[in-house]
Coordinates of C-alpha atoms in Angstrom, one line a residue:
M1 CA 0.0 0.0 0.0
S2 CA 1.3 3.4 -0.9
T3 CA 1.2 5.9 1.9
G4 CA 2.2 9.2 0.2
L5 CA 5.6 8.7 1.7
P6 CA 8.9 8.9 -0.2
D7 CA 9.6 5.7 -2.1
N8 CA 12.6 4.9 0.2
Q9 CA 10.6 5.4 3.4
A10 CA 8.5 2.4 4.6
P11 CA 5.3 3.0 6.5
D12 CA 5.7 3.0 10.3
W13 CA 3.2 0.1 10.9
P14 CA 3.6 -0.1 14.7
A15 CA 2.9 3.6 14.9
L16 CA -0.1 3.3 12.6
M17 CA -1.5 0.4 14.6
T18 CA -1.2 2.5 17.8
I19 CA -3.1 5.3 16.2
L20 CA -5.8 2.9 14.9
A21 CA -6.1 1.5 18.4
D22 CA -6.6 5.1 19.7
C23 CA -9.3 5.6 17.1
V24 CA -11.2 2.5 18.3
A25 CA -10.7 3.4 22.0
E26 CA -12.1 7.0 21.4
L27 CA -15.2 6.0 19.4
G28 CA -18.0 8.1 20.6
N29 CA -15.8 10.6 22.3
A30 CA -14.9 14.2 21.3
S31 CA -11.2 13.3 20.8
F32 CA -12.0 10.7 18.1
G33 CA -11.5 13.2 15.3
D34 CA -8.0 14.0 16.3
H35 CA -7.0 10.4 16.2
L36 CA -8.7 9.8 12.9
T37 CA -6.9 12.6 11.2
A38 CA -3.6 11.4 12.7
L39 CA -4.3 8.0 11.1
L40 CA -5.1 9.6 7.7
R41 CA -2.1 11.9 7.8
R42 CA 0.4 9.1 8.7
S43 CA -1.1 6.5 6.4
L44 CA -1.9 8.7 3.3
G45 CA 0.1 11.8 3.7
I46 CA -2.8 14.2 3.6
E47 CA -2.6 17.9 4.4
Q48 CA -6.2 18.7 5.0
C49 CA -9.3 16.6 6.1
I50 CA -12.9 17.8 6.2
L51 CA -15.8 15.6 7.0
F52 CA -19.4 16.6 6.1
A53 CA -22.8 15.2 6.8
Y54 CA -25.5 15.5 4.1
T55 CA -29.0 15.1 5.6
R56 CA -32.7 15.4 4.7
G57 CA -33.9 18.8 3.6
D58 CA -30.8 19.3 1.4
A59 CA -28.8 20.3 4.5
M60 CA -25.0 20.0 4.7
S61 CA -23.0 20.4 8.0
Y62 CA -19.4 19.9 8.8
L63 CA -18.3 17.5 11.5
L64 CA -14.6 17.6 11.4
V65 CA -12.1 20.2 9.9
E66 CA -8.3 19.6 10.2
N67 CA -5.4 21.5 8.6
S68 CA -2.6 21.9 11.1
R69 CA -0.9 24.7 9.1
Y70 CA -3.9 26.7 8.0
P71 CA -6.8 25.8 10.4
K72 CA -8.7 29.1 9.9
V73 CA -8.5 28.8 6.1
A74 CA -9.8 25.2 6.3
G75 CA -12.6 26.4 8.6
R76 CA -13.6 29.1 6.1
L77 CA -13.7 26.5 3.3
A78 CA -15.9 24.2 5.4
R79 CA -18.3 27.0 6.2
L80 CA -18.5 28.2 2.6
Y81 CA -19.1 24.7 1.4
A82 CA -21.8 23.8 4.0
G83 CA -23.4 27.2 3.4
G84 CA -24.4 26.3 -0.2
L85 CA -21.2 25.8 -2.3
F86 CA -21.8 22.0 -2.0
R87 CA -24.5 22.3 -4.6
Q88 CA -21.8 23.1 -7.2
D89 CA -19.8 20.0 -6.3
P90 CA -19.8 17.4 -9.1
N91 CA -20.3 14.7 -6.4
Y92 CA -23.5 16.5 -5.1
P93 CA -25.9 14.5 -7.3
R94 CA -24.4 11.2 -6.0
L95 CA -24.8 12.3 -2.4
H96 CA -28.4 13.2 -3.1
E97 CA -29.1 9.9 -4.9
L98 CA -27.6 7.9 -2.0
L99 CA -29.6 9.8 0.6
E100 CA -32.8 9.3 -1.3
A101 CA -32.0 5.6 -1.6
G102 CA -31.9 5.4 2.1
D103 CA -29.7 2.3 2.4
G104 CA -27.5 3.0 5.4
R105 CA -25.7 -0.4 4.9
A106 CA -24.5 0.4 1.3
E107 CA -20.8 0.2 0.7
A108 CA -18.7 3.3 1.0
E109 CA -17.4 4.7 -2.3
L110 CA -14.0 6.3 -3.1
I111 CA -14.3 9.1 -5.6
P112 CA -11.1 10.7 -7.0
M113 CA -11.3 14.4 -7.7
P114 CA -13.7 14.9 -10.6
K115 CA -12.3 16.3 -13.8
D116 CA -15.6 18.1 -14.7
M117 CA -15.5 20.8 -12.0
S118 CA -16.8 24.1 -13.1
P119 CA -14.1 26.9 -13.1
A120 CA -16.0 28.8 -10.4
Y121 CA -16.2 25.7 -8.1
R122 CA -12.5 24.9 -8.8
S123 CA -11.5 28.4 -8.0
H124 CA -13.2 28.3 -4.6
L125 CA -11.8 24.8 -3.8
F126 CA -8.2 25.6 -4.6
A127 CA -8.1 29.3 -3.7
F128 CA -6.4 28.1 -0.5
P129 CA -2.7 27.6 0.2
D130 CA -0.8 24.6 -1.1
L131 CA -3.7 22.3 -2.1
A132 CA -2.9 20.1 -5.1
D133 CA -5.5 17.3 -5.2
K134 CA -8.4 15.8 -3.3
A135 CA -10.1 12.4 -3.0
S136 CA -13.5 11.8 -1.3
I137 CA -15.1 8.9 0.5
V138 CA -18.9 8.8 0.4
I139 CA -20.3 6.8 3.4
P140 CA -24.0 6.0 3.5
A141 CA -25.5 5.7 7.0
P142 CA -29.0 5.8 8.4
D143 CA -30.5 9.3 7.8
A144 CA -27.2 10.8 6.6
I145 CA -24.4 10.6 4.0
Y146 CA -21.0 11.1 5.4
Y147 CA -18.7 12.8 3.0
L148 CA -15.0 12.7 3.8
N149 CA -12.7 14.9 1.7
L150 CA -9.0 14.3 1.9
Y151 CA -6.5 16.9 0.4
R152 CA -2.9 16.6 -0.7
D153 CA -0.6 19.6 -0.8
L154 CA 1.8 20.8 -3.4
A155 CA 4.8 19.3 -1.6
R156 CA 3.5 15.7 -1.8
G157 CA 1.7 16.3 -5.1
P158 CA -1.5 14.7 -6.4
F159 CA -2.6 11.3 -5.4
S160 CA -0.9 8.6 -7.5
H161 CA -2.6 5.5 -8.8
H162 CA -0.9 3.6 -5.9
D163 CA -2.1 6.1 -3.4
L164 CA -5.7 5.7 -4.5
E165 CA -5.3 1.9 -4.4
G166 CA -4.1 2.3 -0.8
L167 CA -7.0 4.6 0.0
Q168 CA -9.4 2.2 -1.6
A169 CA -8.1 -0.6 0.7
L170 CA -8.6 1.6 3.7
T171 CA -12.0 2.8 2.8
P172 CA -14.1 0.1 4.5
L173 CA -12.1 0.6 7.7
I174 CA -12.5 4.4 7.6
A175 CA -16.2 4.1 6.8
S176 CA -16.7 1.6 9.7
L177 CA -15.0 4.0 12.2
I178 CA -17.0 7.0 11.1
R179 CA -20.3 5.2 11.2
R180 CA -19.6 3.7 14.6
H181 CA -18.4 6.9 16.1
Y182 CA -21.4 9.0 15.1
R183 CA -23.8 6.2 15.9
Q184 CA -22.6 6.0 19.5
A185 CA -21.3 9.6 20.0
R186 CA -22.1 11.2 23.3
P187 CA -24.0 14.5 22.7
A188 CA -20.8 16.5 23.5
A189 CA -19.1 14.8 20.7
L190 CA -21.9 15.3 18.1
P191 CA -21.3 17.9 15.4
A192 CA -22.7 21.4 15.5
R193 CA -24.8 22.6 12.7
H194 CA -22.6 24.9 10.6
E195 CA -24.5 27.9 12.0
D196 CA -23.9 26.7 15.6
A197 CA -20.2 26.1 14.9
E198 CA -19.8 29.6 13.4
A199 CA -21.5 31.2 16.3
L200 CA -19.5 29.3 18.9
Q201 CA -16.1 29.5 17.3
T202 CA -14.8 32.0 19.8
L203 CA -15.4 29.6 22.8
S204 CA -13.0 27.2 24.4
E205 CA -13.5 23.5 23.7
R206 CA -15.3 22.9 27.0
E207 CA -17.5 26.1 26.7
R208 CA -18.5 25.0 23.2
E209 CA -19.3 21.5 24.4
L210 CA -21.5 22.8 27.1
C211 CA -23.3 25.2 24.8
L212 CA -24.0 22.4 22.2
L213 CA -25.5 20.3 25.0
L214 CA -27.8 23.2 26.0
L215 CA -28.7 23.7 22.3
H216 CA -29.5 20.0 22.2
G217 CA -32.1 20.4 25.0
H218 CA -30.0 19.6 28.1
T219 CA -30.4 21.5 31.3
L220 CA -27.3 22.7 33.0
K221 CA -27.5 19.8 35.5
T222 CA -27.8 17.1 32.8
A223 CA -25.1 18.8 30.7
A224 CA -22.7 18.7 33.7
S225 CA -23.5 15.0 34.1
E226 CA -22.9 14.4 30.5
L227 CA -19.5 16.2 30.6
E228 CA -18.7 14.5 33.9
I229 CA -17.9 17.8 35.6
A230 CA -19.3 19.4 38.7
L231 CA -22.4 21.6 38.4
S232 CA -20.5 24.5 39.7
T233 CA -17.9 24.0 36.9
A234 CA -20.6 23.8 34.3
E235 CA -22.0 27.1 35.7
T236 CA -18.6 28.7 35.3
F237 CA -18.3 27.5 31.7
R238 CA -21.8 28.8 31.0
K239 CA -21.0 32.2 32.5
R240 CA -17.8 32.5 30.5
A241 CA -19.5 31.4 27.3
Y242 CA -22.4 33.7 27.6
A243 CA -20.1 36.6 28.4
K244 CA -18.0 36.0 25.2
L245 CA -21.2 35.6 23.1
E246 CA -23.0 38.5 24.8
V247 CA -26.1 36.5 25.5
R248 CA -27.9 36.2 28.8
S249 CA -30.1 33.0 28.5
K250 CA -30.4 29.8 26.6
A251 CA -33.2 31.4 24.5
E252 CA -30.7 34.2 23.4
L253 CA -28.0 31.5 22.8
L254 CA -30.5 29.7 20.5
G255 CA -31.5 32.9 18.8
L256 CA -27.8 33.8 18.1
C257 CA -27.0 30.4 16.6
R258 CA -30.0 30.3 14.4
R259 CA -29.7 33.7 12.9
I260 CA -26.1 33.2 11.7

């Protein structure tokens, strides 16, 4: 299997197995995404990873955004895509078709970067530093289609035929991990709608987790239990978050997120 590494550098299989074990151990937890992106980076040499969920009502949200060098740029791309750019994606009709079919057990599909991108869409996609190529994995699941986009940078160059063969071999494993994680994820690990994520981006990780739980219908007490923290600690996180967001209640928090 090619790994995007130089020809004279063999994959570090013990390290990869350790990362894979961490992925399995963190299924359902908020840190799962960090371990998944580490696995993809070490095994495939990717520079950027963005995972979306396409759901009923023609809605797209992003679940995971990772680019260690340009995190803010990757975040802007994710928000732009989820905000409507996805309808220009040549893979969009396939996502819609699979969602309408409703077969959550269908096999995942690997799709290399389409050659028939419109110039406008291509300019949006590659108007970001150092991106040379992308490959996508489409993962049907009950009530959603997960859409994993993996990007290579100019230093590593486009995915080779051998790289894509390697990615094809990993696709069932990647699909299984993603399906299982989001099936058993605790509410704190669940994704925000892209509007929520944009509204909460100034918060710390714990403040964001608490606000997401409140948006999902939790009380402060049940949110504290879910996060396994003291009620007084949850109250502190809430006060800090509300101060940063300039809101005074859960109703105002909801209104802020839904108007973005």
